[in-house]
Amino acid sequence: AQKVTQAQTEISVVEKEDVTLDCVYETRDTTYYLFWYKQPPSGELVFLIRRNSFDEQNEISGRYSWNFQKSTSSFNFTITASQVVDSAVYFCALSGANFGNEKLTFGTGTRLTIIP
Amino acid sequence: DADVTQTPRNRITKTGKRIMLECSQTKGHDRMYWYRQDPGLGLRLIYYSFDVKDINKGEISDGYSVSRQAQAKFSLSLESAIPNQTALYFCAAEHSGTGELFFGEGSRLTVL
């Protein structure tokens, strides 16, 4: 069975601060994918990143960066110099790469509030 | 234009009524999914389909059924709605092998 844990239910930071959202996962698959999605107040779900389990390189995209550590089964997401527009619920998700186990399992989400 | 379109966007109904939520996608993705979102529970998978003739139960399929009428359409039915099915429902489509889901805008269902 696959499981994704986002222990932080809600986080509030002041604008321009850095913030890290934690994600811990469990899977028996040797190959899998990890994802982050953003759900702004308008409600839609926006894809942010997909990471293959073979690739442990950290990734940076503008103010966003992701730290994948297989040894601790974590895939944390950091926003640098946060902005009010970053306020949203963020979901971490996991899917297996093996046939039949490819559906996405989501964590419960972290609500991030950026205070102006 | 949105890749994935859900109708209706909002619906209020009464206990025992039959409800259908419809989903269509324009990009020819082969895989489609229905999730429900509840506060504090994240998104939970109801049903998914990897092709027109393929239907699979997710983790919370009881009380729901689906139909994949064509590659572009995947509808979710509640045969006899109950109040604890009040939730925000999302349809998603995925091109197999990419892992990237394109979500619809959600359908908010309230069962009184």
mmCIF file of C-alpha atoms in Angstrom:
data_model
loop_
_atom_site.group_PDB
_atom_site.id
_atom_site.type_symbol
_atom_site.label_atom_id
_atom_site.label_comp_id
_atom_site.label_asym_id
_atom_site.label_seq_id
_atom_site.Cartn_x
_atom_site.Cartn_y
_atom_site.Cartn_z
ATOM 1 C CA ALA A 1 0.000 0.000 0.000
ATOM 2 C CA GLN A 2 1.100 3.515 -0.672
ATOM 3 C CA LYS A 3 0.867 6.305 1.846
ATOM 4 C CA VAL A 4 1.749 9.980 1.856
ATOM 5 C CA THR A 5 2.016 11.954 5.078
ATOM 6 C CA GLN A 6 1.980 15.717 5.297
ATOM 7 C CA ALA A 7 2.284 16.309 9.005
ATOM 8 C CA GLN A 8 1.918 20.084 8.768
ATOM 9 C CA THR A 9 -1.773 20.844 8.540
ATOM 10 C CA GLU A 10 -1.394 24.612 8.450
ATOM 11 C CA ILE A 11 1.563 26.976 8.220
ATOM 12 C CA SER A 12 1.605 30.762 8.360
ATOM 13 C CA VAL A 13 4.629 32.877 7.545
ATOM 14 C CA VAL A 14 5.214 36.536 6.929
ATOM 15 C CA GLU A 15 5.781 37.577 3.348
ATOM 16 C CA LYS A 16 9.383 37.225 2.122
ATOM 17 C CA GLU A 17 10.192 34.504 4.615
ATOM 18 C CA ASP A 18 11.271 31.095 3.376
ATOM 19 C CA VAL A 19 9.026 28.143 4.149
ATOM 20 C CA THR A 20 9.417 24.390 3.790
ATOM 21 C CA LEU A 21 6.535 21.986 3.384
ATOM 22 C CA ASP A 22 7.272 18.445 4.490
ATOM 23 C CA CYS A 23 6.231 15.250 2.737
ATOM 24 C CA VAL A 24 7.014 11.709 3.828
ATOM 25 C CA TYR A 25 5.930 8.717 1.818
ATOM 26 C CA GLU A 26 5.682 4.948 2.058
ATOM 27 C CA THR A 27 5.739 2.534 -0.834
ATOM 28 C CA ARG A 28 6.882 -0.984 -1.602
ATOM 29 C CA ASP A 29 7.580 -0.139 -5.225
ATOM 30 C CA THR A 30 11.191 0.178 -6.252
ATOM 31 C CA THR A 31 10.248 2.657 -8.937
ATOM 32 C CA TYR A 32 7.772 5.393 -8.238
ATOM 33 C CA TYR A 33 6.952 9.023 -8.863
ATOM 34 C CA LEU A 34 6.481 11.889 -6.460
ATOM 35 C CA PHE A 35 4.462 15.007 -7.143
ATOM 36 C CA TRP A 36 3.473 18.332 -5.699
ATOM 37 C CA TYR A 37 0.199 20.048 -6.562
ATOM 38 C CA LYS A 38 -1.015 23.489 -5.562
ATOM 39 C CA GLN A 39 -4.642 24.364 -4.828
ATOM 40 C CA PRO A 40 -5.100 28.147 -4.629
ATOM 41 C CA PRO A 41 -8.208 29.676 -3.025
ATOM 42 C CA SER A 42 -9.990 29.507 -6.373
ATOM 43 C CA GLY A 43 -10.040 25.724 -5.963
ATOM 44 C CA GLU A 44 -8.345 24.328 -9.027
ATOM 45 C CA LEU A 45 -5.452 21.897 -8.713
ATOM 46 C CA VAL A 46 -2.237 22.918 -10.383
ATOM 47 C CA PHE A 47 0.606 20.521 -11.142
ATOM 48 C CA LEU A 48 3.975 21.765 -9.867
ATOM 49 C CA ILE A 49 6.493 18.970 -10.248
ATOM 50 C CA ARG A 50 7.034 15.265 -10.872
ATOM 51 C CA ARG A 51 10.118 13.477 -9.611
ATOM 52 C CA ASN A 52 11.219 9.971 -10.618
ATOM 53 C CA SER A 53 12.525 7.813 -7.793
ATOM 54 C CA PHE A 54 15.759 7.220 -9.702
ATOM 55 C CA ASP A 55 16.549 10.888 -9.755
ATOM 56 C CA GLU A 56 17.592 12.258 -6.389
ATOM 57 C CA GLN A 57 18.880 15.532 -7.682
ATOM 58 C CA ASN A 58 17.300 18.516 -6.078
ATOM 59 C CA GLU A 59 15.367 20.753 -8.395
ATOM 60 C CA ILE A 60 14.958 24.481 -8.410
ATOM 61 C CA SER A 61 12.386 26.422 -10.362
ATOM 62 C CA GLY A 62 12.463 30.104 -9.605
ATOM 63 C CA ARG A 63 11.534 30.543 -5.940
ATOM 64 C CA TYR A 64 10.516 26.887 -5.640
ATOM 65 C CA SER A 65 12.875 24.060 -4.793
ATOM 66 C CA TRP A 66 12.395 20.419 -3.981
ATOM 67 C CA ASN A 67 14.583 18.183 -1.833
ATOM 68 C CA PHE A 68 14.148 14.470 -2.534
ATOM 69 C CA GLN A 69 15.846 12.146 -0.042
ATOM 70 C CA LYS A 70 15.241 8.479 -0.673
ATOM 71 C CA SER A 71 17.047 7.486 2.538
ATOM 72 C CA THR A 72 14.398 9.226 4.624
ATOM 73 C CA SER A 73 11.508 8.760 2.159
ATOM 74 C CA SER A 74 10.954 12.480 2.032
ATOM 75 C CA PHE A 75 10.183 14.943 -0.733
ATOM 76 C CA ASN A 76 10.133 18.396 0.808
ATOM 77 C CA PHE A 77 9.142 21.586 -0.933
ATOM 78 C CA THR A 78 10.686 24.967 -0.141
ATOM 79 C CA ILE A 79 9.402 28.352 -1.202
ATOM 80 C CA THR A 80 12.013 31.083 -0.981
ATOM 81 C CA ALA A 81 11.034 34.693 -0.403
ATOM 82 C CA SER A 82 7.372 33.814 -0.092
ATOM 83 C CA GLN A 83 4.686 35.977 -1.626
ATOM 84 C CA VAL A 84 1.002 36.397 -0.880
ATOM 85 C CA VAL A 85 0.179 34.598 -4.134
ATOM 86 C CA ASP A 86 1.806 31.492 -2.688
ATOM 87 C CA SER A 87 -1.073 31.171 -0.230
ATOM 88 C CA ALA A 88 -2.739 27.867 -1.094
ATOM 89 C CA VAL A 89 -3.157 24.288 -0.048
ATOM 90 C CA TYR A 90 -0.255 22.163 -1.233
ATOM 91 C CA PHE A 91 -0.579 18.448 -1.814
ATOM 92 C CA CYS A 92 2.207 15.932 -2.065
ATOM 93 C CA ALA A 93 1.368 12.763 -4.007
ATOM 94 C CA LEU A 94 2.876 9.415 -4.929
ATOM 95 C CA SER A 95 2.292 6.900 -7.702
ATOM 96 C CA GLY A 96 3.898 3.568 -8.390
ATOM 97 C CA ALA A 97 5.504 2.886 -11.729
ATOM 98 C CA ASN A 98 4.455 -0.730 -11.901
ATOM 99 C CA PHE A 99 1.396 -1.653 -13.925
ATOM 100 C CA GLY A 100 -1.709 -1.636 -11.759
ATOM 101 C CA ASN A 101 -0.180 0.585 -9.124
ATOM 102 C CA GLU A 102 0.062 3.739 -11.109
ATOM 103 C CA LYS A 103 -2.754 5.706 -9.554
ATOM 104 C CA LEU A 104 -1.934 8.785 -7.557
ATOM 105 C CA THR A 105 -2.157 8.724 -3.765
ATOM 106 C CA PHE A 106 -2.382 12.148 -2.161
ATOM 107 C CA GLY A 107 -1.392 13.417 1.228
ATOM 108 C CA THR A 108 -3.906 15.373 3.274
ATOM 109 C CA GLY A 109 -2.426 18.706 2.251
ATOM 110 C CA THR A 110 -0.754 21.644 3.982
ATOM 111 C CA ARG A 111 -2.556 24.969 4.031
ATOM 112 C CA LEU A 112 -0.002 27.730 3.602
ATOM 113 C CA THR A 113 -0.910 31.297 4.468
ATOM 114 C CA ILE A 114 1.443 34.113 3.589
ATOM 115 C CA ILE A 115 0.825 37.153 5.757
ATOM 116 C CA PRO A 116 1.428 40.484 4.028
ATOM 117 C CA ASP B 1 -9.887 26.252 -23.063
ATOM 118 C CA ALA B 2 -9.676 23.912 -20.102
ATOM 119 C CA ASP B 3 -8.368 20.443 -20.821
ATOM 120 C CA VAL B 4 -10.878 18.903 -18.431
ATOM 121 C CA THR B 5 -14.424 20.162 -17.955
ATOM 122 C CA GLN B 6 -16.788 19.120 -15.196
ATOM 123 C CA THR B 7 -20.539 19.669 -15.001
ATOM 124 C CA PRO B 8 -22.293 20.727 -12.916
ATOM 125 C CA ARG B 9 -19.947 22.956 -10.938
ATOM 126 C CA ASN B 10 -22.348 23.137 -8.023
ATOM 127 C CA ARG B 11 -25.287 20.957 -7.114
ATOM 128 C CA ILE B 12 -27.570 20.728 -4.113
ATOM 129 C CA THR B 13 -29.715 17.657 -3.836
ATOM 130 C CA LYS B 14 -31.689 15.643 -1.326
ATOM 131 C CA THR B 15 -30.990 12.322 0.301
ATOM 132 C CA GLY B 16 -31.982 9.411 -1.909
ATOM 133 C CA LYS B 17 -31.751 11.248 -5.215
ATOM 134 C CA ARG B 18 -29.691 9.977 -8.111
ATOM 135 C CA ILE B 19 -26.928 12.324 -9.176
ATOM 136 C CA MET B 20 -24.571 12.247 -12.120
ATOM 137 C CA LEU B 21 -21.416 14.298 -12.408
ATOM 138 C CA GLU B 22 -19.998 14.519 -15.872
ATOM 139 C CA CYS B 23 -16.450 14.976 -17.037
ATOM 140 C CA SER B 24 -15.044 15.502 -20.483
ATOM 141 C CA GLN B 25 -11.540 16.154 -21.754
ATOM 142 C CA THR B 26 -10.272 17.523 -25.018
ATOM 143 C CA LYS B 27 -6.692 16.295 -25.202
ATOM 144 C CA GLY B 28 -7.189 12.613 -25.930
ATOM 145 C CA HIS B 29 -5.718 11.437 -22.613
ATOM 146 C CA ASP B 30 -6.334 7.754 -22.107
ATOM 147 C CA ARG B 31 -6.515 7.725 -18.314
ATOM 148 C CA MET B 32 -9.227 9.364 -16.274
ATOM 149 C CA TYR B 33 -9.923 9.591 -12.555
ATOM 150 C CA TRP B 34 -12.555 10.685 -10.062
ATOM 151 C CA TYR B 35 -11.447 11.993 -6.670
ATOM 152 C CA ARG B 36 -13.332 13.523 -3.794
ATOM 153 C CA GLN B 37 -11.881 16.154 -1.512
ATOM 154 C CA ASP B 38 -12.943 16.566 2.102
ATOM 155 C CA PRO B 39 -11.444 18.991 4.613
ATOM 156 C CA GLY B 40 -8.506 17.408 6.398
ATOM 157 C CA LEU B 41 -8.612 14.272 4.262
ATOM 158 C CA GLY B 42 -7.010 15.447 1.061
ATOM 159 C CA LEU B 43 -8.052 13.844 -2.196
ATOM 160 C CA ARG B 44 -9.236 10.269 -2.171
ATOM 161 C CA LEU B 45 -9.623 8.159 -5.275
ATOM 162 C CA ILE B 46 -13.105 6.916 -6.064
ATOM 163 C CA TYR B 47 -12.718 5.248 -9.469
ATOM 164 C CA TYR B 48 -10.270 5.313 -12.316
ATOM 165 C CA SER B 49 -10.131 4.161 -15.904
ATOM 166 C CA PHE B 50 -7.085 3.517 -18.041
ATOM 167 C CA ASP B 51 -9.073 3.031 -21.235
ATOM 168 C CA VAL B 52 -12.652 2.939 -22.500
ATOM 169 C CA LYS B 53 -13.265 -0.664 -21.426
ATOM 170 C CA ASP B 54 -11.271 -0.433 -18.237
ATOM 171 C CA ILE B 55 -12.895 0.534 -14.907
ATOM 172 C CA ASN B 56 -11.202 0.177 -11.537
ATOM 173 C CA LYS B 57 -12.289 0.877 -7.992
ATOM 174 C CA GLY B 58 -10.332 3.303 -5.910
ATOM 175 C CA GLU B 59 -10.139 3.444 -2.142
ATOM 176 C CA ILE B 60 -13.671 4.776 -1.563
ATOM 177 C CA SER B 61 -15.863 3.386 -4.341
ATOM 178 C CA ASP B 62 -18.829 2.301 -2.181
ATOM 179 C CA GLY B 63 -21.951 4.251 -3.070
ATOM 180 C CA TYR B 64 -20.558 5.364 -6.414
ATOM 181 C CA SER B 65 -20.480 4.041 -9.961
ATOM 182 C CA VAL B 66 -18.821 5.284 -13.124
ATOM 183 C CA SER B 67 -19.168 5.023 -16.852
ATOM 184 C CA ARG B 68 -16.473 5.596 -19.455
ATOM 185 C CA GLN B 69 -18.685 6.239 -22.434
ATOM 186 C CA ALA B 70 -15.861 7.285 -24.698
ATOM 187 C CA GLN B 71 -12.218 8.133 -24.319
ATOM 188 C CA ALA B 72 -13.140 11.735 -23.687
ATOM 189 C CA LYS B 73 -15.952 11.184 -21.186
ATOM 190 C CA PHE B 74 -15.999 9.736 -17.688
ATOM 191 C CA SER B 75 -19.108 10.205 -15.570
ATOM 192 C CA LEU B 76 -19.605 9.571 -11.871
ATOM 193 C CA SER B 77 -22.986 8.533 -10.482
ATOM 194 C CA LEU B 78 -24.404 8.464 -7.004
ATOM 195 C CA GLU B 79 -27.366 6.095 -7.224
ATOM 196 C CA SER B 80 -28.888 7.191 -3.934
ATOM 197 C CA ALA B 81 -27.128 10.202 -2.493
ATOM 198 C CA ILE B 82 -26.512 10.466 1.241
ATOM 199 C CA PRO B 83 -25.337 13.459 3.294
ATOM 200 C CA ASN B 84 -21.818 12.116 3.883
ATOM 201 C CA GLN B 85 -21.278 12.264 0.135
ATOM 202 C CA THR B 86 -21.289 16.028 0.444
ATOM 203 C CA ALA B 87 -17.853 16.968 -0.888
ATOM 204 C CA LEU B 88 -15.874 18.577 -3.669
ATOM 205 C CA TYR B 89 -15.420 16.156 -6.546
ATOM 206 C CA PHE B 90 -12.572 16.352 -9.026
ATOM 207 C CA CYS B 91 -12.171 14.650 -12.342
ATOM 208 C CA ALA B 92 -8.689 14.301 -13.802
ATOM 209 C CA ALA B 93 -7.131 13.077 -17.019
ATOM 210 C CA GLU B 94 -3.648 11.800 -17.648
ATOM 211 C CA HIS B 95 -1.690 10.767 -20.654
ATOM 212 C CA SER B 96 -0.342 7.359 -19.707
ATOM 213 C CA GLY B 97 3.256 7.306 -18.677
ATOM 214 C CA THR B 98 3.521 10.969 -17.768
ATOM 215 C CA GLY B 99 2.071 10.882 -14.276
ATOM 216 C CA GLU B 100 0.851 14.443 -14.664
ATOM 217 C CA LEU B 101 -2.839 14.755 -13.958
ATOM 218 C CA PHE B 102 -4.891 17.562 -15.454
ATOM 219 C CA PHE B 103 -7.747 18.346 -13.119
ATOM 220 C CA GLY B 104 -11.137 19.803 -13.807
ATOM 221 C CA GLU B 105 -12.327 22.758 -11.782
ATOM 222 C CA GLY B 106 -14.272 20.606 -9.370
ATOM 223 C CA SER B 107 -17.946 19.905 -8.722
ATOM 224 C CA ARG B 108 -19.260 20.882 -5.320
ATOM 225 C CA LEU B 109 -22.048 18.532 -4.264
ATOM 226 C CA THR B 110 -24.236 19.106 -1.237
ATOM 227 C CA VAL B 111 -26.612 16.371 -0.118
ATOM 228 C CA LEU B 112 -29.265 17.545 2.324
#
